[in-house]
Tab-separated table of C-alpha atoms in Angstrom:
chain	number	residue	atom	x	y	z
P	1	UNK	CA	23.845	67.234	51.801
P	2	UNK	CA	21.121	65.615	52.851
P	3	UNK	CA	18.467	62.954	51.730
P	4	UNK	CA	15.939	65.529	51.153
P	5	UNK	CA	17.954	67.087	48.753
P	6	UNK	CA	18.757	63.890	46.679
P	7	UNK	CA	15.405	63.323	46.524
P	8	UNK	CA	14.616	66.790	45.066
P	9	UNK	CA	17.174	66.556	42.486
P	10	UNK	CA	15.542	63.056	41.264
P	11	UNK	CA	12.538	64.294	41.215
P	12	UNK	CA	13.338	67.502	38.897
P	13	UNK	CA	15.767	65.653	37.221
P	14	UNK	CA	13.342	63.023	35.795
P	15	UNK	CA	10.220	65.269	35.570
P	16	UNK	CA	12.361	68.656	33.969
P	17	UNK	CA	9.692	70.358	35.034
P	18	UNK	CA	9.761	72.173	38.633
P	19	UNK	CA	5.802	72.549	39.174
P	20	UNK	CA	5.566	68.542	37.810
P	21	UNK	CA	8.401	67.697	40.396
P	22	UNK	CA	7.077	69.607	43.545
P	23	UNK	CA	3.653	67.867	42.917
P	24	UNK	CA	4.902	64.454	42.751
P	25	UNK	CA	6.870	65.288	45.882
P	26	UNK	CA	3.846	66.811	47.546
P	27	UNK	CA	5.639	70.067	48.179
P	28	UNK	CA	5.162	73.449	47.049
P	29	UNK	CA	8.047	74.776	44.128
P	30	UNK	CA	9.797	77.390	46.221
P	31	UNK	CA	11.173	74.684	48.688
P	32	UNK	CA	11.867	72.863	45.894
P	33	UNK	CA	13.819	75.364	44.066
P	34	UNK	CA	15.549	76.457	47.438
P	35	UNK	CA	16.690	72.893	47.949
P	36	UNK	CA	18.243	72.366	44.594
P	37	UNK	CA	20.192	75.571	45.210
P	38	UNK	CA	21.711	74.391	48.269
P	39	UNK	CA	22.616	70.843	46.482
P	40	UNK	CA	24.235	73.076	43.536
P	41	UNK	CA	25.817	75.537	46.335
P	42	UNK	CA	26.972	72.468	48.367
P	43	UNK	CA	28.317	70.752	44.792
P	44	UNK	CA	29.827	73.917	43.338
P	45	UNK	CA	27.758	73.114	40.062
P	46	UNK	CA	25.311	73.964	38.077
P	47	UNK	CA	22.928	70.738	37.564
P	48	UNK	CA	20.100	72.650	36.175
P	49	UNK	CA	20.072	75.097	32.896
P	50	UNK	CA	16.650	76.351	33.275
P	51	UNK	CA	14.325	78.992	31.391
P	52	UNK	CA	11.011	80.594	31.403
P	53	UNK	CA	10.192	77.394	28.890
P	54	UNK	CA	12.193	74.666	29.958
P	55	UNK	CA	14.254	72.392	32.294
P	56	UNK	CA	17.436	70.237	31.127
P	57	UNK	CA	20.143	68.949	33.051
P	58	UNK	CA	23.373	70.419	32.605
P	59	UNK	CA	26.190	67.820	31.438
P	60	UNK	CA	27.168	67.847	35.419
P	61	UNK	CA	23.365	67.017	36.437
P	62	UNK	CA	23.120	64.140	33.834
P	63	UNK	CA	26.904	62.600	35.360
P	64	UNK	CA	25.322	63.443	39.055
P	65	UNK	CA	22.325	61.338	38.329
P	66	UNK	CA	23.797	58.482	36.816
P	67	UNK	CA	25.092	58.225	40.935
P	68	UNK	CA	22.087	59.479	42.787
P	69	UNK	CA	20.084	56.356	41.856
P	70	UNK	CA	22.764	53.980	43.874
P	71	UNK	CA	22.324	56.078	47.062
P	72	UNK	CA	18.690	55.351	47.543
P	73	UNK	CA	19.373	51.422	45.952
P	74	UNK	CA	22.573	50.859	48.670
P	75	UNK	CA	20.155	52.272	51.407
P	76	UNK	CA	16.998	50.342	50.470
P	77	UNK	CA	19.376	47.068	50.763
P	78	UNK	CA	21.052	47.917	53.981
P	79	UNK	CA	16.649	48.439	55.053
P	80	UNK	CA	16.387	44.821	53.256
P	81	UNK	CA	19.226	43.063	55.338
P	82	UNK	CA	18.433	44.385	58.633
P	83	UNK	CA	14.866	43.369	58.187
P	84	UNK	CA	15.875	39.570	56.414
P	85	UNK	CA	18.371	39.442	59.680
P	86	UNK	CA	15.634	40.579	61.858
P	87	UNK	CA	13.364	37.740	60.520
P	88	UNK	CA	16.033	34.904	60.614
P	89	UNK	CA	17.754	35.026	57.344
P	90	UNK	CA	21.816	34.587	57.595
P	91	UNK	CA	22.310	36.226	53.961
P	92	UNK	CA	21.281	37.158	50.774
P	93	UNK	CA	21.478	36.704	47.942
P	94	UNK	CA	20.942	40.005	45.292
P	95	UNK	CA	19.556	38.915	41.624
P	96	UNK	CA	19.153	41.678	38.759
P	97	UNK	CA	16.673	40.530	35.565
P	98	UNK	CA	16.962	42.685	32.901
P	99	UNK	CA	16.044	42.841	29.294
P	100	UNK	CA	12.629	42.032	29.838
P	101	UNK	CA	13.165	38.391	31.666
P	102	UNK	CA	10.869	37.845	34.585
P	103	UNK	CA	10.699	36.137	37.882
P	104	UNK	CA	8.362	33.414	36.012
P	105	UNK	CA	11.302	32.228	34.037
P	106	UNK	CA	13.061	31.382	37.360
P	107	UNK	CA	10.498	29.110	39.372
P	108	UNK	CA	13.025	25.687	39.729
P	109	UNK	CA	16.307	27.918	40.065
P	110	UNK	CA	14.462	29.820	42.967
P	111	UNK	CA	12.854	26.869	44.044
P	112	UNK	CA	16.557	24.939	44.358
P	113	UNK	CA	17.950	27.883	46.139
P	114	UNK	CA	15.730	28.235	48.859
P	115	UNK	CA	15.539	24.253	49.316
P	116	UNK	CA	19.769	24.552	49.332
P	117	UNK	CA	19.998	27.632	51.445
P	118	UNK	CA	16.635	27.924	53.516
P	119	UNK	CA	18.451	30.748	55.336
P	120	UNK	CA	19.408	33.088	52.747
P	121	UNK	CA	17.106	35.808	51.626
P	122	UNK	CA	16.645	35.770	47.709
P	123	UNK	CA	16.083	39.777	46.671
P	124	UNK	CA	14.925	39.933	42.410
P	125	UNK	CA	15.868	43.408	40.923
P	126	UNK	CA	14.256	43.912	37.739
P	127	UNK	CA	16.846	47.273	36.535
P	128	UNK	CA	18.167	48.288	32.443
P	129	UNK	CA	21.234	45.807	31.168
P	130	UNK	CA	23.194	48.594	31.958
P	131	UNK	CA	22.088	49.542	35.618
P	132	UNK	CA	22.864	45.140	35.998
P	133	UNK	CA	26.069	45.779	34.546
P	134	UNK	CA	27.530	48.848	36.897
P	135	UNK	CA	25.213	46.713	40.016
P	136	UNK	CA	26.888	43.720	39.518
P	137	UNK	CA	30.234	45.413	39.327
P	138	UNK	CA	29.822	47.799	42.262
P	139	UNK	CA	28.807	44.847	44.235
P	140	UNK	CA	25.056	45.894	44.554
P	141	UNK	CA	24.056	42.869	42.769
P	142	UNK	CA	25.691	39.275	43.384
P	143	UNK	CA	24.223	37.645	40.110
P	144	UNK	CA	22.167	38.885	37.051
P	145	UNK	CA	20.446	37.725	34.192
P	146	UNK	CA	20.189	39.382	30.259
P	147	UNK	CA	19.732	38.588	26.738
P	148	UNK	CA	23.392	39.473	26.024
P	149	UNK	CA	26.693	38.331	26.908
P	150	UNK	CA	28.156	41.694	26.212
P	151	UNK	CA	29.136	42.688	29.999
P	152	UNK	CA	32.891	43.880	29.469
P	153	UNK	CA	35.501	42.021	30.835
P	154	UNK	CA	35.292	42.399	34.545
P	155	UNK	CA	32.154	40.239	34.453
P	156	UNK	CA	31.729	36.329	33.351
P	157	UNK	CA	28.712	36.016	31.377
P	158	UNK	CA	27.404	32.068	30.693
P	159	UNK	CA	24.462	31.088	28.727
P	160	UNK	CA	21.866	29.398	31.042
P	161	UNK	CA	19.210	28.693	28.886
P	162	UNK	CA	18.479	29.144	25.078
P	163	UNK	CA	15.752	29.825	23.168
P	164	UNK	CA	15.095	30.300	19.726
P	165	UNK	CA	13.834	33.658	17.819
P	166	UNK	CA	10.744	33.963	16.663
P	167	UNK	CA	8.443	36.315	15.180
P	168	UNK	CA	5.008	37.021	16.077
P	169	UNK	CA	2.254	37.717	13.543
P	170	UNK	CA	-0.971	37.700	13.535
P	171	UNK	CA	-2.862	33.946	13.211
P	172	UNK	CA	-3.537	34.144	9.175
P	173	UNK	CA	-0.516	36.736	8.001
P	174	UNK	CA	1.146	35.420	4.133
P	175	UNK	CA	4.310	35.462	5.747
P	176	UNK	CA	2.902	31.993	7.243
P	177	UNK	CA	2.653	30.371	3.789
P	178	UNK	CA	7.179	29.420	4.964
P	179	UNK	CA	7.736	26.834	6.900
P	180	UNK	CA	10.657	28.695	7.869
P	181	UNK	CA	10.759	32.654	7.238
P	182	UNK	CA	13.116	34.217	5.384
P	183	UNK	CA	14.342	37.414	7.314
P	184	UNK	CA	14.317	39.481	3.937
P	185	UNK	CA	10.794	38.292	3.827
P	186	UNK	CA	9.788	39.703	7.642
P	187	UNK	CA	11.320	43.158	6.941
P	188	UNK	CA	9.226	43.628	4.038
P	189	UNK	CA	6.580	44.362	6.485
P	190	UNK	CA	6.836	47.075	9.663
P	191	UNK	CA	8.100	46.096	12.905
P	192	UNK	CA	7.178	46.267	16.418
P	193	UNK	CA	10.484	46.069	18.423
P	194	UNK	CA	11.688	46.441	22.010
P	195	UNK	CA	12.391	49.929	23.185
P	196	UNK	CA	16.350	49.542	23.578
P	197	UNK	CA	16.249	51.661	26.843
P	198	UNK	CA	14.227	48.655	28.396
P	199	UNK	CA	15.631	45.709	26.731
P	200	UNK	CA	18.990	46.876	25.961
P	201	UNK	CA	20.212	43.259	25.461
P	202	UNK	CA	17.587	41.498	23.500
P	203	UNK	CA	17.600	44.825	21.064
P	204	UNK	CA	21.751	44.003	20.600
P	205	UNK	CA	21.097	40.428	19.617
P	206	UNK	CA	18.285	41.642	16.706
P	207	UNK	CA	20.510	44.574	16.087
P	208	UNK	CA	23.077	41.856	15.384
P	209	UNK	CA	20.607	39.677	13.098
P	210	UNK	CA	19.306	42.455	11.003
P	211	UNK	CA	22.653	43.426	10.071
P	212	UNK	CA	23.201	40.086	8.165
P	213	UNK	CA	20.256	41.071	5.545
P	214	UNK	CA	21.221	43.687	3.284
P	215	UNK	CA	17.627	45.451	3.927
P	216	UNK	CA	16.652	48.531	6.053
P	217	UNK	CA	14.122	47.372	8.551
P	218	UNK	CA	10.835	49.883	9.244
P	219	UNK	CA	10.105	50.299	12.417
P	220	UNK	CA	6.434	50.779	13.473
P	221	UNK	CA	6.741	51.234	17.185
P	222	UNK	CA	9.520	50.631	20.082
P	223	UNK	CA	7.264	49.285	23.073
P	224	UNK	CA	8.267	48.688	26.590
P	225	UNK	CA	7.349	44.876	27.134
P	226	UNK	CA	8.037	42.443	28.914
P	227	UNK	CA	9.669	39.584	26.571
P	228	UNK	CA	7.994	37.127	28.877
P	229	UNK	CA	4.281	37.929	28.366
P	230	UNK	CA	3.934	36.239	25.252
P	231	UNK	CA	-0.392	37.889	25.858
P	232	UNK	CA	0.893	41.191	25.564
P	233	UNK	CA	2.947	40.149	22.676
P	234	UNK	CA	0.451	38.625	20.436
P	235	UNK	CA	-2.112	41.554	20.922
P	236	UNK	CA	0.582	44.097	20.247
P	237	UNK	CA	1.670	42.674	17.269
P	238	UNK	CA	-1.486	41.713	15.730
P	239	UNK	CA	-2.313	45.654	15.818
P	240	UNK	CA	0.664	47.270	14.735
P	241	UNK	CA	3.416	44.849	13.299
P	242	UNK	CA	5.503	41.870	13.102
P	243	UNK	CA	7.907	40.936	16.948
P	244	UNK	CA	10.660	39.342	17.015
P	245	UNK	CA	10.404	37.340	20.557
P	246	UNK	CA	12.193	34.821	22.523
P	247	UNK	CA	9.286	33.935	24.396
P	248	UNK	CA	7.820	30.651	24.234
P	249	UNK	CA	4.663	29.710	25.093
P	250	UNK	CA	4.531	26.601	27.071
């Protein structure tokens, strides 16, 4: 098995489509579709159920590529350390941010750590709760920060900071006429939420919220965003629904 191959199955694997896959990979499809044959030869599986119509991964493709990912991750950080070694650094330190929190909320922690330990090389990973999760306990990450404390228990979680939860509306929205809004009151009116996938952690803690209001919530649009870019917030909202945030803008 070699690199090559791994590479091919990614590619096919996130594209389903073999004429998508061998032009992101700059190749033509037959090699393509000769190298995921040896993979499946060399792996004794099918990964692939494919048709004149479509491309899905077989239940052994989707477990294969839940590991694939690592490879490429455990080789780009043996690249990382070499080089940091190369320049002078005597360690590292490996940080995952997930759930939509950004470098920008970590200026004076990254600022302290580099004055403590000028010769450790800080690496920021921004990867899905869950990716943290499986990183952190496969020792790929050394520390990691999410919007939810739900880690299992091979893994301390400890709040750092809190911040309260808003929602975003647009400047002269009713809802305004409360001092302090009722939730029953926001879910009268559609919602633009996190997509889950992205911000696995934040969506548990309003999962958790809207559960305590006897109300179905309507959703008008998942959205991959960054919880940090309160910009991007605003302008979504204003055009297609209420957010609920953490963000605060300074």
């Amino acid at each position: 098995m070699e690199l090559r191959h791994l590479r091919c199955f990614i590619a096919v694997a996130e594209e389903l489509h073999f004429a998508r896959a061998a032009e992101r990979l700059h190749i033509e499809q037959s090699p393509l579709s000769r190298a995921i044959k040896e993979l499946e030869e060399e792996l004794g599986v099918v990964l692939f159920a494919r048709t004149t119509r479509s491309t899905r991964l077989t239940r052994s493709g989707k477990l294969f590529l839940e590991h694939v990912p690592r490879v490429f991750a455990a080789l780009e950080q043996a690249r990382d350390s070499v080089r940091a070694a190369a320049n002078g650094f005597h360690g590292q330190l490996r940080i995952a941010l997930s759930d939509g929190i950004t470098p920008s909320r970590l200026p004076a922690l990254l600022a302290q750590c580099r004055l403590d330990e000028p010769e450790v090389d800080i690496r920021l990973f921004e990867v899905p709760l869950a990716q943290q999760i499986k990183g952190l306990i496969d020792d790929m990450y050394d520390v990691g920060f999410a919007q939810s404390d739900e880690v299992g228990d091979s893994i301390l979680a400890d709040p750092v900071w809190r911040d309260p939860l808003m929602v975003v509306v647009p400047a002269r929205h009713p809802i305004l006429s409360h001092k302090r809004i009722p939730l029953d009151e926001v879910l009268r009116y559609p919602l633009v939420m996190c997509d889950p996938l992205v911000c696995e952690g934040h969506a548990r803690q309003i999962t958790r919220v809207l559960r305590t209001v006897d109300a179905e919530p309507l959703i008008a649009e998942q959205v991959a965003l960054g919880l940090d870019d309160g910009a991007d917030v605003g302008r979504l909202c204003a055009g297609a629904g209420r957010c609920f945030t953490n963000y605060r803008q300074s």
